[in-house]
Amino acid sequence: MSEGGKSGSRKVRKTGSKKSEVGSPKSEEENNSAPDSYRDDMPRSAIKEELPTENSKLPTETMEVHHHPQLHHEKKPWKEYLLEGLMIFLAVTMGFFAESLREHISNKEKTAEYMQSLLVDMKTDTANINEYLTRESKKVAAYNSLLDYLKKPLRHDTAFLSKFYNAAYFIIGRNGMTFTDRIIGQLKNSENFRVINNSKIADAITVYSSGTTYVNYLSGVDDHFAYESQEQARLLINFEVFRTALQTGKPIFDNTIDLIGSDPHAIQQFVNSIYLRIQIENTLTTAIGWQKQEAIALIALLKKEYKLKDE
């Protein structure tokens, strides 16, 4: 072969050896250990392509480093669960009973206070009823006397006028009855009535309260008939004769002032109004008498059930 052929073959071999060197591990290490200046010369796109590849290994490596084998817990015996549930149930139950006991003691003390005050109210009502019945008996006697005077021809002497005006004075006034509704009113207008766990006491209070309502209704009816009788009395009597009595509350009448008139029709209308008033007041007095009996019974029941004493 000629020298030219030899030289050509040599060039080819050198070129191949260079390629093998570039692809060898040694050449890769040299490339990786290239100076920073070399990396600075690399395009930014090439650097960005390398970063995700390196970072993508981090989660896998982290998971491999921090991976722990799964822990296996032993289950508790069913008796332990039952015991824990029982303890919770007992704690809730004891709390409930403690709260109920506290409320029971509070209600008991509150009930005792109410019943003691109610006893005072019942005694006050009983005294007021006794005074009412005493006044009413005098009033009924005056009505009967006045009716007797009106059935006969009216006289104009001072002796007759004194008696007539004394009897007629009960017509212009009214015998009222007021109940002490202090405690019963508080019990009815709030939830305090539920603290009374004694059915006998609760029933007695309810009956007494209903009786008071009925008496108040009858009192309103009596007011109407009292006004009617006063209107009829004005046709016969000059009310100036009652001036001193109304100012002082004492039965002092001016018997020097004569009657306004003696018209038979006016007298009969006056008589009719008195009869109507007697009827309604009889009903009212009967109802108040029932209230007195209920008050006495309630007082005895309060003393018995709650061991109360008179203050």
Short mmCIF file of N, CA, C and O in Angstrom, two decimals, residues 76-171:
data_model
loop_
_atom_site.label_atom_id
_atom_site.label_comp_id
_atom_site.label_asym_id
_atom_site.label_seq_id
_atom_site.Cartn_x
_atom_site.Cartn_y
_atom_site.Cartn_z
N LYS A 76 -58.38 -3.41 73.05
CA LYS A 76 -58.71 -3.60 74.46
C LYS A 76 -59.77 -4.68 74.60
O LYS A 76 -60.62 -4.85 73.73
N PRO A 77 -59.75 -5.35 75.69
CA PRO A 77 -60.81 -6.34 75.94
C PRO A 77 -62.15 -5.62 76.08
O PRO A 77 -62.22 -4.47 76.51
N TRP A 78 -63.23 -6.29 75.74
CA TRP A 78 -64.55 -5.67 75.77
C TRP A 78 -64.95 -5.28 77.19
O TRP A 78 -65.75 -4.37 77.39
N LYS A 79 -64.37 -5.92 78.18
CA LYS A 79 -64.68 -5.57 79.57
C LYS A 79 -64.20 -4.18 79.93
O LYS A 79 -64.83 -3.46 80.70
N GLU A 80 -63.04 -3.78 79.34
CA GLU A 80 -62.52 -2.45 79.62
C GLU A 80 -63.43 -1.38 79.01
O GLU A 80 -63.71 -0.34 79.63
N TYR A 81 -63.92 -1.60 77.81
CA TYR A 81 -64.86 -0.67 77.19
C TYR A 81 -66.14 -0.59 78.02
O TYR A 81 -66.71 0.50 78.22
N LEU A 82 -66.60 -1.70 78.50
CA LEU A 82 -67.81 -1.72 79.32
C LEU A 82 -67.60 -0.96 80.62
O LEU A 82 -68.47 -0.20 81.06
N LEU A 83 -66.42 -1.11 81.22
CA LEU A 83 -66.12 -0.42 82.47
C LEU A 83 -66.04 1.09 82.25
O LEU A 83 -66.55 1.87 83.06
N GLU A 84 -65.40 1.52 81.14
CA GLU A 84 -65.32 2.94 80.85
C GLU A 84 -66.71 3.54 80.62
O GLU A 84 -67.04 4.63 81.11
N GLY A 85 -67.54 2.83 79.87
CA GLY A 85 -68.91 3.31 79.65
C GLY A 85 -69.70 3.39 80.93
O GLY A 85 -70.46 4.34 81.15
N LEU A 86 -69.49 2.41 81.81
CA LEU A 86 -70.19 2.41 83.09
C LEU A 86 -69.75 3.58 83.96
O LEU A 86 -70.58 4.23 84.63
N MET A 87 -68.47 3.89 83.96
CA MET A 87 -67.97 5.01 84.75
C MET A 87 -68.53 6.34 84.24
O MET A 87 -68.91 7.20 85.02
N ILE A 88 -68.61 6.49 82.91
CA ILE A 88 -69.18 7.71 82.35
C ILE A 88 -70.65 7.83 82.72
O ILE A 88 -71.14 8.90 83.10
N PHE A 89 -71.36 6.72 82.64
CA PHE A 89 -72.79 6.72 82.99
C PHE A 89 -72.99 7.10 84.45
O PHE A 89 -73.87 7.90 84.79
N LEU A 90 -72.16 6.53 85.33
CA LEU A 90 -72.28 6.84 86.75
C LEU A 90 -71.96 8.31 87.02
O LEU A 90 -72.62 8.95 87.85
N ALA A 91 -70.97 8.87 86.33
CA ALA A 91 -70.61 10.27 86.53
C ALA A 91 -71.76 11.19 86.11
O ALA A 91 -72.11 12.14 86.82
N VAL A 92 -72.36 10.91 84.96
CA VAL A 92 -73.49 11.72 84.49
C VAL A 92 -74.68 11.58 85.43
O VAL A 92 -75.35 12.56 85.77
N THR A 93 -74.94 10.34 85.86
CA THR A 93 -76.08 10.10 86.75
C THR A 93 -75.90 10.82 88.09
O THR A 93 -76.83 11.43 88.62
N MET A 94 -74.70 10.74 88.66
CA MET A 94 -74.44 11.41 89.93
C MET A 94 -74.57 12.92 89.79
O MET A 94 -75.09 13.60 90.69
N GLY A 95 -74.12 13.46 88.66
CA GLY A 95 -74.29 14.89 88.43
C GLY A 95 -75.75 15.28 88.33
O GLY A 95 -76.17 16.32 88.86
N PHE A 96 -76.54 14.42 87.68
CA PHE A 96 -77.97 14.69 87.57
C PHE A 96 -78.64 14.66 88.93
O PHE A 96 -79.43 15.55 89.27
N PHE A 97 -78.31 13.65 89.74
CA PHE A 97 -78.91 13.56 91.07
C PHE A 97 -78.47 14.71 91.97
O PHE A 97 -79.25 15.21 92.79
N ALA A 98 -77.23 15.13 91.84
CA ALA A 98 -76.75 16.26 92.64
C ALA A 98 -77.50 17.54 92.29
O ALA A 98 -77.90 18.31 93.17
N GLU A 99 -77.72 17.77 90.99
CA GLU A 99 -78.46 18.95 90.55
C GLU A 99 -79.91 18.87 91.01
O GLU A 99 -80.50 19.87 91.45
N SER A 100 -80.50 17.67 90.93
CA SER A 100 -81.89 17.50 91.38
C SER A 100 -82.01 17.74 92.88
O SER A 100 -82.98 18.35 93.34
N LEU A 101 -81.02 17.27 93.62
CA LEU A 101 -81.04 17.48 95.08
C LEU A 101 -80.92 18.95 95.42
O LEU A 101 -81.62 19.46 96.31
N ARG A 102 -80.04 19.64 94.72
CA ARG A 102 -79.87 21.07 94.96
C ARG A 102 -81.16 21.83 94.65
O ARG A 102 -81.59 22.70 95.41
N GLU A 103 -81.80 21.48 93.53
CA GLU A 103 -83.05 22.13 93.16
C GLU A 103 -84.15 21.80 94.15
O GLU A 103 -84.98 22.66 94.49
N HIS A 104 -84.16 20.56 94.65
CA HIS A 104 -85.18 20.15 95.62
C HIS A 104 -85.04 20.95 96.92
O HIS A 104 -86.05 21.42 97.48
N ILE A 105 -83.82 21.12 97.38
CA ILE A 105 -83.59 21.87 98.62
C ILE A 105 -83.98 23.33 98.42
O ILE A 105 -84.62 23.95 99.29
N SER A 106 -83.61 23.90 97.26
CA SER A 106 -83.96 25.29 96.98
C SER A 106 -85.47 25.48 96.92
O SER A 106 -86.01 26.44 97.47
N ASN A 107 -86.15 24.55 96.24
CA ASN A 107 -87.61 24.64 96.15
C ASN A 107 -88.27 24.48 97.51
O ASN A 107 -89.29 25.13 97.79
N LYS A 108 -87.71 23.62 98.33
CA LYS A 108 -88.28 23.40 99.66
C LYS A 108 -88.18 24.66 100.51
O LYS A 108 -89.14 25.04 101.21
N GLU A 109 -87.04 25.32 100.45
CA GLU A 109 -86.88 26.56 101.20
C GLU A 109 -87.79 27.65 100.66
O GLU A 109 -88.41 28.41 101.42
N LYS A 110 -87.89 27.73 99.33
CA LYS A 110 -88.75 28.75 98.73
C LYS A 110 -90.22 28.49 99.07
O LYS A 110 -90.98 29.42 99.35
N THR A 111 -90.61 27.22 99.05
CA THR A 111 -91.99 26.87 99.39
C THR A 111 -92.32 27.26 100.82
O THR A 111 -93.41 27.78 101.10
N ALA A 112 -91.39 26.99 101.73
CA ALA A 112 -91.62 27.34 103.13
C ALA A 112 -91.83 28.85 103.30
O ALA A 112 -92.70 29.28 104.07
N GLU A 113 -91.05 29.64 102.56
CA GLU A 113 -91.20 31.09 102.64
C GLU A 113 -92.57 31.53 102.09
O GLU A 113 -93.25 32.38 102.68
N TYR A 114 -92.96 30.95 100.97
CA TYR A 114 -94.26 31.29 100.38
C TYR A 114 -95.41 30.91 101.31
O TYR A 114 -96.36 31.68 101.48
N MET A 115 -95.33 29.74 101.88
CA MET A 115 -96.43 29.27 102.72
C MET A 115 -96.55 30.09 104.00
O MET A 115 -97.66 30.35 104.48
N GLN A 116 -95.42 30.53 104.54
CA GLN A 116 -95.48 31.38 105.73
C GLN A 116 -96.12 32.73 105.39
O GLN A 116 -96.95 33.24 106.16
N SER A 117 -95.76 33.28 104.25
CA SER A 117 -96.35 34.55 103.83
C SER A 117 -97.83 34.37 103.48
O SER A 117 -98.66 35.25 103.75
N LEU A 118 -98.17 33.22 102.89
CA LEU A 118 -99.56 32.95 102.56
C LEU A 118 -100.41 32.83 103.82
O LEU A 118 -101.57 33.27 103.84
N LEU A 119 -99.83 32.26 104.86
CA LEU A 119 -100.55 32.15 106.14
C LEU A 119 -100.89 33.54 106.66
O LEU A 119 -102.01 33.77 107.16
N VAL A 120 -99.96 34.46 106.55
CA VAL A 120 -100.20 35.84 106.99
C VAL A 120 -101.33 36.47 106.17
O VAL A 120 -102.22 37.14 106.71
N ASP A 121 -101.30 36.24 104.84
CA ASP A 121 -102.35 36.79 103.98
C ASP A 121 -103.73 36.23 104.33
O ASP A 121 -104.73 36.97 104.33
N MET A 122 -103.79 34.94 104.62
CA MET A 122 -105.08 34.32 104.96
C MET A 122 -105.63 34.87 106.28
O MET A 122 -106.84 35.10 106.41
N LYS A 123 -104.76 35.11 107.22
CA LYS A 123 -105.20 35.69 108.49
C LYS A 123 -105.69 37.13 108.28
O LYS A 123 -106.67 37.56 108.90
N THR A 124 -105.02 37.86 107.41
CA THR A 124 -105.46 39.23 107.10
C THR A 124 -106.82 39.22 106.41
O THR A 124 -107.71 40.02 106.75
N ASP A 125 -106.99 38.30 105.45
CA ASP A 125 -108.27 38.20 104.75
C ASP A 125 -109.39 37.82 105.72
O ASP A 125 -110.51 38.36 105.63
N THR A 126 -109.10 36.91 106.63
CA THR A 126 -110.12 36.49 107.60
C THR A 126 -110.56 37.67 108.46
O THR A 126 -111.76 37.85 108.73
N ALA A 127 -109.61 38.47 108.91
CA ALA A 127 -109.95 39.64 109.72
C ALA A 127 -110.77 40.65 108.91
O ALA A 127 -111.75 41.21 109.41
N ASN A 128 -110.40 40.86 107.64
CA ASN A 128 -111.15 41.79 106.79
C ASN A 128 -112.56 41.29 106.53
O ASN A 128 -113.52 42.08 106.47
N ILE A 129 -112.70 39.98 106.35
CA ILE A 129 -114.03 39.40 106.12
C ILE A 129 -114.91 39.59 107.35
O ILE A 129 -116.11 39.92 107.23
N ASN A 130 -114.34 39.40 108.53
CA ASN A 130 -115.13 39.60 109.76
C ASN A 130 -115.62 41.03 109.88
O ASN A 130 -116.77 41.28 110.27
N GLU A 131 -114.75 41.98 109.52
CA GLU A 131 -115.17 43.38 109.56
C GLU A 131 -116.26 43.65 108.52
O GLU A 131 -117.21 44.40 108.78
N TYR A 132 -116.12 43.05 107.35
CA TYR A 132 -117.14 43.24 106.31
C TYR A 132 -118.49 42.70 106.78
O TYR A 132 -119.53 43.36 106.59
N LEU A 133 -118.50 41.50 107.34
CA LEU A 133 -119.77 40.90 107.78
C LEU A 133 -120.42 41.73 108.89
O LEU A 133 -121.66 41.83 108.95
N THR A 134 -119.59 42.32 109.75
CA THR A 134 -120.15 43.18 110.81
C THR A 134 -120.81 44.42 110.21
O THR A 134 -121.92 44.80 110.60
N ARG A 135 -120.13 45.06 109.28
CA ARG A 135 -120.70 46.24 108.62
C ARG A 135 -121.94 45.88 107.82
O ARG A 135 -122.92 46.63 107.78
N GLU A 136 -121.91 44.70 107.18
CA GLU A 136 -123.04 44.30 106.35
C GLU A 136 -124.29 44.04 107.18
O GLU A 136 -125.41 44.33 106.74
N SER A 137 -124.10 43.48 108.37
CA SER A 137 -125.27 43.24 109.23
C SER A 137 -125.93 44.57 109.62
O SER A 137 -127.17 44.67 109.65
N LYS A 138 -125.13 45.59 109.89
CA LYS A 138 -125.69 46.91 110.18
C LYS A 138 -126.38 47.49 108.94
O LYS A 138 -127.42 48.15 109.04
N LYS A 139 -125.80 47.23 107.80
CA LYS A 139 -126.35 47.77 106.55
C LYS A 139 -127.71 47.13 106.24
O LYS A 139 -128.66 47.81 105.82
N VAL A 140 -127.82 45.82 106.44
CA VAL A 140 -129.08 45.12 106.19
C VAL A 140 -130.17 45.65 107.13
O VAL A 140 -131.33 45.87 106.71
N ALA A 141 -129.80 45.90 108.39
CA ALA A 141 -130.78 46.47 109.34
C ALA A 141 -131.22 47.85 108.89
O ALA A 141 -132.41 48.22 109.01
N ALA A 142 -130.28 48.65 108.36
CA ALA A 142 -130.63 50.00 107.88
C ALA A 142 -131.54 49.91 106.66
O ALA A 142 -132.47 50.72 106.51
N TYR A 143 -131.29 48.96 105.76
CA TYR A 143 -132.16 48.78 104.60
C TYR A 143 -133.60 48.47 105.03
O TYR A 143 -134.57 49.04 104.49
N ASN A 144 -133.73 47.57 105.98
CA ASN A 144 -135.06 47.18 106.45
C ASN A 144 -135.79 48.38 107.09
O ASN A 144 -137.00 48.59 106.86
N SER A 145 -135.05 49.18 107.86
CA SER A 145 -135.66 50.37 108.47
C SER A 145 -136.09 51.37 107.41
O SER A 145 -137.18 51.96 107.48
N LEU A 146 -135.21 51.58 106.40
CA LEU A 146 -135.52 52.54 105.35
C LEU A 146 -136.75 52.10 104.55
O LEU A 146 -137.59 52.93 104.19
N LEU A 147 -136.88 50.82 104.29
CA LEU A 147 -138.05 50.32 103.58
C LEU A 147 -139.32 50.54 104.38
O LEU A 147 -140.38 50.88 103.82
N ASP A 148 -139.21 50.35 105.70
CA ASP A 148 -140.40 50.62 106.55
C ASP A 148 -140.80 52.09 106.49
O ASP A 148 -142.00 52.41 106.43
N TYR A 149 -139.81 53.00 106.48
CA TYR A 149 -140.11 54.43 106.42
C TYR A 149 -140.76 54.79 105.08
O TYR A 149 -141.66 55.62 105.02
N LEU A 150 -140.28 54.16 103.99
CA LEU A 150 -140.78 54.50 102.67
C LEU A 150 -142.17 53.94 102.40
O LEU A 150 -142.88 54.42 101.50
N LYS A 151 -142.57 52.92 103.14
CA LYS A 151 -143.90 52.33 102.96
C LYS A 151 -145.00 53.19 103.59
O LYS A 151 -146.18 53.03 103.26
N LYS A 152 -144.59 54.07 104.49
CA LYS A 152 -145.55 54.93 105.18
C LYS A 152 -145.42 56.36 104.65
O LYS A 152 -144.39 56.70 104.03
N PRO A 153 -146.39 57.18 104.90
CA PRO A 153 -146.27 58.59 104.48
C PRO A 153 -145.07 59.25 105.14
O PRO A 153 -144.81 59.08 106.33
N LEU A 154 -144.30 59.95 104.35
CA LEU A 154 -143.09 60.59 104.85
C LEU A 154 -143.43 61.79 105.72
O LEU A 154 -144.33 62.58 105.42
N ARG A 155 -142.71 61.94 106.80
CA ARG A 155 -142.89 63.08 107.70
C ARG A 155 -141.73 64.05 107.51
O ARG A 155 -140.70 63.70 106.93
N HIS A 156 -141.89 65.24 108.08
CA HIS A 156 -140.87 66.27 107.88
C HIS A 156 -140.33 66.82 109.20
O HIS A 156 -139.61 67.82 109.18
N ASP A 157 -140.66 66.22 110.32
CA ASP A 157 -140.10 66.67 111.60
C ASP A 157 -138.67 66.17 111.74
O ASP A 157 -138.26 65.18 111.13
N THR A 158 -137.90 66.84 112.59
CA THR A 158 -136.48 66.52 112.75
C THR A 158 -136.26 65.13 113.33
O THR A 158 -135.26 64.47 112.99
N ALA A 159 -137.13 64.69 114.20
CA ALA A 159 -136.97 63.35 114.77
C ALA A 159 -137.06 62.28 113.69
O ALA A 159 -136.25 61.33 113.64
N PHE A 160 -138.07 62.42 112.83
CA PHE A 160 -138.21 61.45 111.73
C PHE A 160 -137.07 61.58 110.75
O PHE A 160 -136.52 60.56 110.29
N LEU A 161 -136.69 62.80 110.41
CA LEU A 161 -135.61 63.00 109.45
C LEU A 161 -134.28 62.43 109.96
O LEU A 161 -133.48 61.91 109.17
N SER A 162 -134.02 62.52 111.24
CA SER A 162 -132.77 61.97 111.80
C SER A 162 -132.72 60.46 111.56
O SER A 162 -131.69 59.91 111.13
N LYS A 163 -133.83 59.77 111.84
CA LYS A 163 -133.88 58.32 111.63
C LYS A 163 -133.81 57.97 110.14
O LYS A 163 -133.11 57.02 109.74
N PHE A 164 -134.52 58.75 109.35
CA PHE A 164 -134.56 58.47 107.91
C PHE A 164 -133.18 58.66 107.28
O PHE A 164 -132.71 57.81 106.50
N TYR A 165 -132.52 59.75 107.62
CA TYR A 165 -131.19 60.01 107.05
C TYR A 165 -130.15 59.01 107.56
O TYR A 165 -129.24 58.63 106.82
N ASN A 166 -130.28 58.58 108.77
CA ASN A 166 -129.35 57.59 109.32
C ASN A 166 -129.45 56.27 108.55
O ASN A 166 -128.44 55.60 108.27
N ALA A 167 -130.71 55.89 108.19
CA ALA A 167 -130.90 54.66 107.42
C ALA A 167 -130.47 54.86 105.96
O ALA A 167 -129.87 53.96 105.34
N ALA A 168 -130.77 56.00 105.39
CA ALA A 168 -130.46 56.27 103.98
C ALA A 168 -128.95 56.46 103.75
O ALA A 168 -128.49 56.33 102.60
N TYR A 169 -128.19 56.74 104.78
CA TYR A 169 -126.74 56.95 104.64
C TYR A 169 -126.06 55.71 104.08
O TYR A 169 -125.06 55.81 103.35
N PHE A 170 -126.57 54.54 104.39
CA PHE A 170 -125.96 53.30 103.89
C PHE A 170 -126.21 53.11 102.39
O PHE A 170 -125.55 52.30 101.74
N ILE A 171 -127.17 53.87 101.84
CA ILE A 171 -127.46 53.77 100.42
C ILE A 171 -126.39 54.47 99.59
O ILE A 171 -125.98 53.99 98.53
#
